[in-house]
Tab-separated table of C-alpha atoms in Angstrom:
chain	number	residue	atom	x	y	z
A	947	MET	CA	48.206	165.598	73.558
A	948	ALA	CA	44.700	166.994	73.791
A	949	SER	CA	43.686	168.576	76.800
A	950	ILE	CA	39.979	168.278	78.965
A	951	LYS	CA	38.853	171.900	77.046
A	952	ASP	CA	39.970	170.268	73.584
A	953	VAL	CA	37.461	167.681	74.868
A	954	ALA	CA	34.670	169.941	76.000
A	955	ALA	CA	35.065	172.548	72.945
A	956	GLU	CA	35.186	169.025	70.643
A	957	ALA	CA	31.880	168.080	72.780
A	958	GLY	CA	30.341	171.290	72.378
A	959	VAL	CA	29.652	171.487	76.615
A	960	SER	CA	31.262	172.767	79.150
A	961	VAL	CA	34.675	171.385	80.929
A	962	ALA	CA	32.697	171.202	84.403
A	963	THR	CA	30.324	168.112	81.752
A	964	VAL	CA	33.306	166.724	80.864
A	965	SER	CA	34.534	166.162	84.380
A	966	ARG	CA	31.393	164.644	85.591
A	967	VAL	CA	31.304	162.192	82.990
A	968	LEU	CA	34.829	161.156	83.493
A	969	ASN	CA	33.877	160.658	87.209
A	970	ASP	CA	30.867	159.133	85.512
A	971	HIS	CA	28.802	161.270	88.085
A	972	PRO	CA	25.033	160.692	87.852
A	973	SER	CA	23.815	164.265	87.460
A	974	VAL	CA	24.705	164.190	83.520
A	975	SER	CA	22.270	163.360	80.521
A	976	ALA	CA	22.572	160.373	77.614
A	977	ASP	CA	22.676	162.920	75.592
A	978	ALA	CA	26.016	164.807	76.944
A	979	ARG	CA	27.788	161.532	78.145
A	980	THR	CA	27.216	160.179	74.769
A	981	ARG	CA	29.180	163.054	72.924
A	982	VAL	CA	31.894	163.448	76.051
A	983	LEU	CA	32.835	160.032	75.413
A	984	ALA	CA	32.663	160.691	71.765
A	985	ALA	CA	34.665	162.726	72.019
A	986	VAL	CA	37.524	161.177	74.064
A	987	GLN	CA	37.827	159.015	71.152
A	988	THR	CA	38.488	160.731	68.988
A	989	LEU	CA	40.559	163.029	70.114
A	990	GLY	CA	42.619	160.426	72.083
A	991	TYR	CA	42.350	161.944	75.681
A	992	ARG	CA	43.976	160.411	78.453
A	993	PRO	CA	42.804	161.757	82.063
A	994	ASN	CA	45.611	163.292	84.316
A	995	ALA	CA	46.377	160.284	86.883
A	996	VAL	CA	47.513	162.298	89.294
A	997	ALA	CA	45.718	165.266	89.416
A	998	ARG	CA	42.447	162.519	89.516
A	999	SER	CA	44.245	161.007	92.187
A	1000	LEU	CA	44.491	164.650	94.305
A	1001	ARG	CA	40.735	164.331	94.252
A	1002	THR	CA	39.725	161.204	94.697
A	1003	ASP	CA	42.688	159.986	97.481
A	1004	GLN	CA	43.268	157.019	95.553
A	1005	THR	CA	45.972	156.214	93.493
A	1006	HIS	CA	45.191	152.343	92.520
A	1007	THR	CA	48.551	152.009	93.087
A	1008	LEU	CA	50.114	148.741	95.395
A	1009	GLY	CA	52.612	148.550	97.260
A	1010	LEU	CA	55.052	145.246	97.613
A	1011	VAL	CA	58.223	144.910	99.014
A	1012	ILE	CA	59.454	141.610	99.039
A	1013	SER	CA	62.363	139.880	100.988
A	1014	ASP	CA	64.658	139.526	97.097
A	1015	VAL	CA	64.029	139.117	94.021
A	1016	MET	CA	66.354	137.423	93.559
A	1017	ASN	CA	65.351	134.146	94.725
A	1018	PRO	CA	62.767	132.241	92.759
A	1019	TYR	CA	60.157	132.063	95.029
A	1020	PHE	CA	59.855	135.749	95.936
A	1021	THR	CA	60.166	136.380	91.577
A	1022	GLU	CA	57.136	133.918	91.605
A	1023	LEU	CA	55.054	135.805	94.412
A	1024	ALA	CA	55.263	138.801	92.179
A	1025	ARG	CA	54.224	138.134	89.166
A	1026	SER	CA	51.392	136.448	90.791
A	1027	VAL	CA	50.489	140.046	92.377
A	1028	GLU	CA	50.992	141.940	89.609
A	1029	GLU	CA	48.711	139.719	87.614
A	1030	ALA	CA	45.818	139.510	90.731
A	1031	ALA	CA	46.215	143.035	91.184
A	1032	ARG	CA	45.740	144.392	87.489
A	1033	ALA	CA	42.815	142.609	87.224
A	1034	LEU	CA	40.795	143.965	90.006
A	1035	GLY	CA	42.371	147.698	88.865
A	1036	TYR	CA	45.599	147.991	90.287
A	1037	SER	CA	48.955	148.690	89.665
A	1038	VAL	CA	51.571	147.571	91.292
A	1039	ILE	CA	55.437	149.368	92.605
A	1040	ILE	CA	57.971	146.638	94.226
A	1041	GLY	CA	60.445	147.356	95.897
A	1042	ASN	CA	62.919	144.628	96.708
A	1043	ALA	CA	64.168	144.428	100.255
A	1044	ASP	CA	67.421	142.478	99.292
A	1045	GLU	CA	67.303	140.652	102.790
A	1046	ARG	CA	68.304	143.870	104.075
A	1047	PRO	CA	66.251	145.664	106.492
A	1048	ASP	CA	67.399	149.081	106.449
A	1049	LEU	CA	66.370	148.835	101.864
A	1050	GLN	CA	63.033	147.685	103.140
A	1051	ASP	CA	62.294	150.595	105.430
A	1052	HIS	CA	63.962	152.940	102.654
A	1053	HIS	CA	60.768	150.974	99.633
A	1054	VAL	CA	58.445	150.602	102.449
A	1055	ARG	CA	58.783	154.699	103.245
A	1056	THR	CA	59.271	155.449	99.214
A	1057	LEU	CA	56.823	153.266	98.731
A	1058	LEU	CA	54.311	156.172	100.994
A	1059	ASP	CA	55.160	159.647	99.962
A	1060	ARG	CA	54.200	158.161	96.515
A	1061	ARG	CA	50.470	157.284	97.914
A	1062	ILE	CA	50.344	153.593	97.350
A	1063	ASP	CA	46.253	152.679	98.170
A	1064	GLY	CA	47.717	149.846	100.220
A	1065	LEU	CA	50.562	148.019	101.320
A	1066	LEU	CA	52.284	144.169	101.332
A	1067	VAL	CA	55.297	143.327	102.465
A	1068	SER	CA	57.360	140.438	103.758
A	1069	PRO	CA	58.985	141.606	106.409
A	1070	THR	CA	62.964	140.891	106.498
A	1071	ASP	CA	62.647	140.981	110.506
A	1072	GLY	CA	59.908	141.877	112.775
A	1073	GLY	CA	61.756	145.484	114.142
A	1074	SER	CA	61.358	147.879	112.085
A	1075	PRO	CA	60.024	151.542	114.117
A	1076	LEU	CA	58.611	152.259	110.417
A	1077	MET	CA	56.648	149.575	109.781
A	1078	LEU	CA	55.576	149.503	113.251
A	1079	ASP	CA	53.907	153.315	112.330
A	1080	ALA	CA	52.705	152.562	109.379
A	1081	ALA	CA	50.650	149.048	110.429
A	1082	ARG	CA	49.622	151.432	113.339
A	1083	GLY	CA	49.068	154.360	111.627
A	1084	GLY	CA	46.426	152.553	109.576
A	1085	THR	CA	48.282	152.178	106.466
A	1086	PRO	CA	45.818	149.410	104.653
A	1087	MET	CA	48.728	147.230	104.625
A	1088	VAL	CA	48.852	143.469	104.497
A	1089	PHE	CA	51.795	140.705	105.407
A	1090	VAL	CA	53.066	137.974	102.692
A	1091	ASP	CA	54.607	134.529	103.462
A	1092	ARG	CA	56.852	136.297	106.250
A	1093	TRP	CA	54.503	138.719	109.433
A	1094	ILE	CA	56.037	140.791	112.699
A	1095	PRO	CA	54.425	139.383	116.078
A	1096	GLY	CA	52.008	140.902	117.859
A	1097	VAL	CA	51.090	143.546	114.790
A	1098	ASP	CA	46.917	143.437	113.921
A	1099	VAL	CA	47.661	143.476	110.050
A	1100	PRO	CA	46.306	139.904	108.627
A	1101	VAL	CA	48.654	137.896	106.986
A	1102	VAL	CA	48.635	135.333	103.878
A	1103	ARG	CA	51.475	132.301	104.449
A	1104	ALA	CA	52.003	128.392	103.832
A	1105	ASP	CA	51.952	126.883	107.134
A	1106	GLY	CA	54.956	124.442	106.106
A	1107	ALA	CA	55.203	122.050	110.206
A	1108	ALA	CA	52.601	119.317	107.679
A	1109	ALA	CA	54.659	118.940	104.840
A	1110	VAL	CA	58.471	119.312	107.073
A	1111	ARG	CA	56.798	116.356	109.726
A	1112	ASP	CA	56.465	114.241	106.397
A	1113	LEU	CA	59.914	114.911	105.059
A	1114	VAL	CA	61.085	113.621	108.024
A	1115	ALA	CA	59.131	110.591	107.911
A	1116	HIS	CA	60.450	109.695	104.380
A	1117	LEU	CA	63.787	110.665	105.135
A	1118	HIS	CA	63.594	108.412	108.560
A	1119	GLY	CA	61.885	105.465	106.596
A	1120	LEU	CA	64.868	105.765	103.903
A	1121	GLY	CA	67.241	104.406	107.023
A	1122	HIS	CA	68.946	108.288	107.668
A	1123	ARG	CA	69.398	108.730	111.254
A	1124	ARG	CA	72.020	111.612	111.108
A	1125	LEU	CA	69.363	114.963	110.232
A	1126	ALA	CA	70.899	118.653	110.143
A	1127	ILE	CA	69.572	121.571	108.979
A	1128	ILE	CA	70.492	125.440	107.164
A	1129	ALA	CA	68.127	127.429	109.400
A	1130	GLY	CA	66.759	131.098	107.437
A	1131	PRO	CA	67.499	133.893	110.309
A	1132	ALA	CA	66.208	134.106	112.732
A	1133	ALA	CA	64.685	137.411	113.559
A	1134	THR	CA	62.199	136.451	110.428
A	1135	THR	CA	59.381	133.870	111.251
A	1136	THR	CA	59.474	131.623	108.375
A	1137	GLY	CA	63.335	131.376	109.567
A	1138	SER	CA	62.130	130.469	113.038
A	1139	GLU	CA	58.882	128.099	112.532
A	1140	ARG	CA	60.818	126.109	109.937
A	1141	VAL	CA	63.923	125.015	112.419
A	1142	ASP	CA	61.009	124.531	115.181
A	1143	ALA	CA	59.486	122.441	113.598
A	1144	PHE	CA	61.745	120.169	111.811
A	1145	ARG	CA	63.075	119.843	115.976
A	1146	ALA	CA	59.695	118.558	116.718
A	1147	ALA	CA	59.714	116.381	113.915
A	1148	LEU	CA	62.244	114.536	114.615
A	1149	ALA	CA	61.860	114.622	118.137
A	1150	GLU	CA	58.653	112.541	117.006
A	1151	TYR	CA	61.625	109.523	115.740
A	1152	GLY	CA	63.506	109.874	119.016
A	1153	LEU	CA	65.519	111.831	116.646
A	1154	PRO	CA	67.747	114.530	118.242
A	1155	LEU	CA	69.412	117.740	116.584
A	1156	PRO	CA	72.362	118.823	117.950
A	1157	ASP	CA	73.807	122.472	118.031
A	1158	ALA	CA	76.648	121.189	115.647
A	1159	TYR	CA	73.365	120.487	113.260
A	1160	ILE	CA	71.834	123.553	113.470
A	1161	GLY	CA	73.770	125.977	110.316
A	1162	GLN	CA	72.899	129.715	110.316
A	1163	GLY	CA	71.585	130.626	106.958
A	1164	ASP	CA	71.061	134.445	105.578
A	1165	PHE	CA	68.567	132.603	103.095
A	1166	GLN	CA	71.213	133.401	100.026
A	1167	ALA	CA	73.430	130.852	98.533
A	1168	GLU	CA	76.258	132.292	100.086
A	1169	SER	CA	75.824	130.886	103.505
A	1170	GLY	CA	74.120	127.295	101.853
A	1171	ARG	CA	77.530	127.162	100.715
A	1172	ARG	CA	79.468	128.168	103.754
A	1173	VAL	CA	76.952	126.170	106.243
A	1174	THR	CA	77.251	122.714	104.649
A	1175	GLU	CA	81.181	123.019	103.816
A	1176	GLY	CA	81.482	123.425	108.544
A	1177	PHE	CA	78.708	119.998	107.726
A	1178	LEU	CA	80.901	118.243	106.460
A	1179	ASP	CA	84.229	119.147	108.146
A	1180	LEU	CA	82.263	117.672	111.618
A	1181	PRO	CA	83.860	114.423	112.625
A	1182	GLU	CA	80.238	112.401	112.490
A	1183	PRO	CA	78.452	114.659	109.497
A	1184	PRO	CA	74.757	114.428	108.643
A	1185	GLU	CA	73.459	112.144	106.312
A	1186	VAL	CA	71.131	114.880	105.155
A	1187	VAL	CA	70.908	118.711	105.272
A	1188	PHE	CA	67.685	120.273	104.983
A	1189	ALA	CA	67.783	123.793	103.521
A	1190	ALA	CA	65.132	126.702	104.747
A	1191	ASP	CA	65.094	127.735	101.573
A	1192	ASN	CA	66.031	127.262	97.813
A	1193	LEU	CA	69.027	129.395	97.143
A	1194	MET	CA	70.349	127.786	100.554
A	1195	ALA	CA	69.451	124.422	99.221
A	1196	LEU	CA	71.890	125.568	95.918
A	1197	GLY	CA	74.973	126.672	97.719
A	1198	ALA	CA	74.793	123.513	99.412
A	1199	LEU	CA	74.763	121.361	96.168
A	1200	ASP	CA	77.462	123.614	94.548
A	1201	ALA	CA	79.568	122.946	98.549
A	1202	VAL	CA	79.116	119.096	98.504
A	1203	ARG	CA	80.192	119.575	93.944
A	1204	ALA	CA	83.283	121.476	94.934
A	1205	ARG	CA	84.510	118.812	97.041
A	1206	GLY	CA	84.271	115.757	94.472
A	1207	LEU	CA	81.250	114.908	96.736
A	1208	ARG	CA	77.678	113.603	94.898
A	1209	VAL	CA	74.905	113.968	96.153
A	1210	PRO	CA	73.126	111.993	97.825
A	1211	ASP	CA	76.221	109.380	97.551
A	1212	ASP	CA	77.840	110.944	100.269
A	1213	LEU	CA	74.796	113.454	101.199
A	1214	ALA	CA	71.789	113.548	100.956
A	1215	LEU	CA	69.746	116.861	100.363
A	1216	ALA	CA	66.474	118.706	100.627
A	1217	ALA	CA	64.926	121.907	100.309
A	1218	PHE	CA	62.091	124.458	101.562
A	1219	ASP	CA	60.901	126.495	99.150
A	1220	ASP	CA	60.431	123.889	95.321
A	1221	ILE	CA	61.070	126.129	92.631
A	1222	PRO	CA	61.198	124.886	88.657
A	1223	TRP	CA	65.322	124.613	88.675
A	1224	PHE	CA	64.594	121.457	91.028
A	1225	VAL	CA	63.595	119.049	88.265
A	1226	HIS	CA	66.823	119.153	85.890
A	1227	THR	CA	69.371	119.409	89.017
A	1228	ASP	CA	70.892	116.095	89.141
A	1229	PRO	CA	69.805	114.470	90.910
A	1230	PRO	CA	66.641	116.045	90.907
A	1231	VAL	CA	65.866	118.213	94.783
A	1232	THR	CA	63.539	116.660	97.224
A	1233	ALA	CA	61.508	119.958	98.477
A	1234	ILE	CA	58.719	121.114	99.698
A	1235	ALA	CA	56.192	122.888	97.784
A	1236	GLN	CA	53.877	126.188	98.873
A	1237	PRO	CA	51.581	127.388	96.516
A	1238	THR	CA	53.185	130.322	95.738
A	1239	GLY	CA	50.086	131.983	92.620
A	1240	GLU	CA	47.449	131.429	95.480
A	1241	LEU	CA	49.494	133.274	98.482
A	1242	GLY	CA	49.508	136.013	95.767
A	1243	ARG	CA	46.051	136.068	94.891
A	1244	ALA	CA	45.039	136.202	98.419
A	1245	ALA	CA	47.728	138.838	99.928
A	1246	VAL	CA	45.884	140.877	97.092
A	1247	ARG	CA	42.593	139.869	97.479
A	1248	ALA	CA	42.727	140.558	101.257
A	1249	LEU	CA	44.395	143.999	100.740
A	1250	VAL	CA	41.530	145.728	98.278
A	1251	ASP	CA	39.093	144.103	100.260
A	1252	ARG	CA	40.917	146.954	103.586
A	1253	ILE	CA	40.999	149.500	100.565
A	1254	GLU	CA	37.518	149.416	99.855
A	1255	GLY	CA	36.461	148.672	102.774
A	1256	ARG	CA	35.590	145.275	103.165
A	1257	PRO	CA	36.367	143.509	106.350
A	1258	PRO	CA	39.911	141.663	105.486
A	1259	ARG	CA	40.813	138.007	106.242
A	1260	SER	CA	44.532	136.018	106.831
A	1261	VAL	CA	44.586	133.087	104.946
A	1262	THR	CA	46.657	129.889	106.167
A	1263	PHE	CA	47.370	127.467	102.830
A	1264	ALA	CA	49.495	124.157	103.099
A	1265	ALA	CA	52.676	123.105	101.812
A	1266	ARG	CA	53.759	120.086	100.629
A	1267	LEU	CA	56.662	117.730	100.171
A	1268	VAL	CA	57.824	117.226	96.985
A	1269	VAL	CA	59.599	113.685	96.865
A	1270	ARG	CA	62.145	113.439	93.670
A	1271	ARG	CA	66.116	111.282	93.772
A	1272	SER	CA	68.168	113.728	96.299
A	1273	CYS	CA	67.309	111.698	99.425
A	1274	GLY	CA	68.136	108.411	98.149
A	1275	GLU	CA	65.247	107.404	97.092
A	1276	PRO	CA	64.661	104.063	95.107
A	1277	ALA	CA	64.821	103.986	91.438
A	1278	SER	CA	61.903	102.587	90.637
A	1279	GLN	CA	59.932	105.891	92.422
A	1280	GLY	CA	59.019	107.108	89.460
A	1281	PRO	CA	60.234	110.141	87.284
A	1282	PRO	CA	60.303	113.173	89.662
A	1283	ALA	CA	57.421	114.589	90.695
A	1284	PRO	CA	56.578	118.182	88.824
A	1285	ARG	CA	57.129	121.569	91.236
A	1286	GLU	CA	53.279	122.855	91.077
A	1287	PHE	CA	50.379	121.910	92.254
A	1288	PRO	CA	48.398	119.507	89.660
A	1289	ALA	CA	46.175	121.154	86.871
A	1290	SER	CA	42.950	119.600	86.935
A	1291	GLN	CA	42.897	119.498	91.127
A	1292	GLU	CA	41.722	122.391	92.560
A	1293	PRO	CA	44.478	123.885	94.948
A	1294	PRO	CA	45.084	122.923	99.065
A	1295	ALA	CA	42.085	124.069	100.892
A	1296	PRO	CA	42.395	127.733	102.825
A	1297	GLU	CA	42.154	127.355	106.392
A	1298	GLU	CA	41.210	130.912	106.524
A	1299	PHE	CA	39.705	132.791	109.643
A	1300	PRO	CA	39.270	136.406	110.834
A	1301	ALA	CA	42.727	138.752	111.538
A	1302	SER	CA	41.320	139.454	115.200
A	1303	GLN	CA	40.291	135.578	116.114
A	1304	GLU	CA	42.802	134.067	118.487
A	1305	THR	CA	44.187	131.490	116.226
A	1306	SER	CA	44.897	134.560	113.304
A	1307	PRO	CA	48.902	134.665	113.746
A	1308	VAL	CA	48.501	138.347	113.549
A	1309	THR	CA	48.090	137.679	117.257
A	1310	ASN	CA	48.487	134.824	119.145
A	1311	ARG	CA	51.858	134.198	117.318
A	1312	SER	CA	55.125	134.606	119.843
A	1313	GLN	CA	58.369	133.841	117.504
A	1314	THR	CA	61.943	134.234	118.583
């Protein structure tokens, strides 16, 4: 492998001149620059990225810690982050927390040790001292999808409250009155806010949400199965189960089928976080979709802005209801709706605000 000395000898210049050309220093003459670049191409020389990072204090690498790589929502989010980062000249190292705070902290610590330029995190909970220390210590950081209340870090997320209201209105219009929810972990902002939005939407129609109709899940399929079995064992089972994420919805679907029951004839089912599989299940699942690609791209832009000295912004997108067949919708409603936002239209306009404003979820949220 060619070295910088080989390039200097080939170009007939000093090693210092080669270094200045590679670092785009303006003091190099046009002739010397041409000869050095020709030598680099001839010899196939590749600069040492590690050594360069030690000189510039930048690695052009971002860290991404996601909650669960097995969740198709986060898989798609990671893909959009990687694509957006690559377009801006950054690489991405991904860590999978598997919904475990200890694994989340392990990945954060490892990424910081590798001198990443910035960190994207979807927190598994709000109590990690390591995460708080990193944020308060000046590490460029952006929360995506979830956030830690009270920490002054930009947040890129989707607000699902309006879509949850649309779902409840849809279910009420279909004649359903006994609605239950499989909730995510209360320690996560998405877990608590989806329950709050569901309860508030039910109240608008005078419908209760008894404790027996709130099942505690963990955003993974097995918990959806377990909670749904408990609902089915109640003296008066719910008519509809709303799963607060897609994996818990798949677990709920398994529980129904394991008892020889059918969706929606015996139990209707809806989900938060649409995934491609929902179009192909029988019946196709009514779900709340988030603009996942836009979330990933906006999160990368916010983080790179912070790294490069520009004011970062928190961004909130709107989620939307996708009506299909799993809640007893009439056959005349038309074919199952696609999961993606129509390619021919602009994605939902984000509600943008500076992270320092009181309206930002970085500063004014107090989730429990």
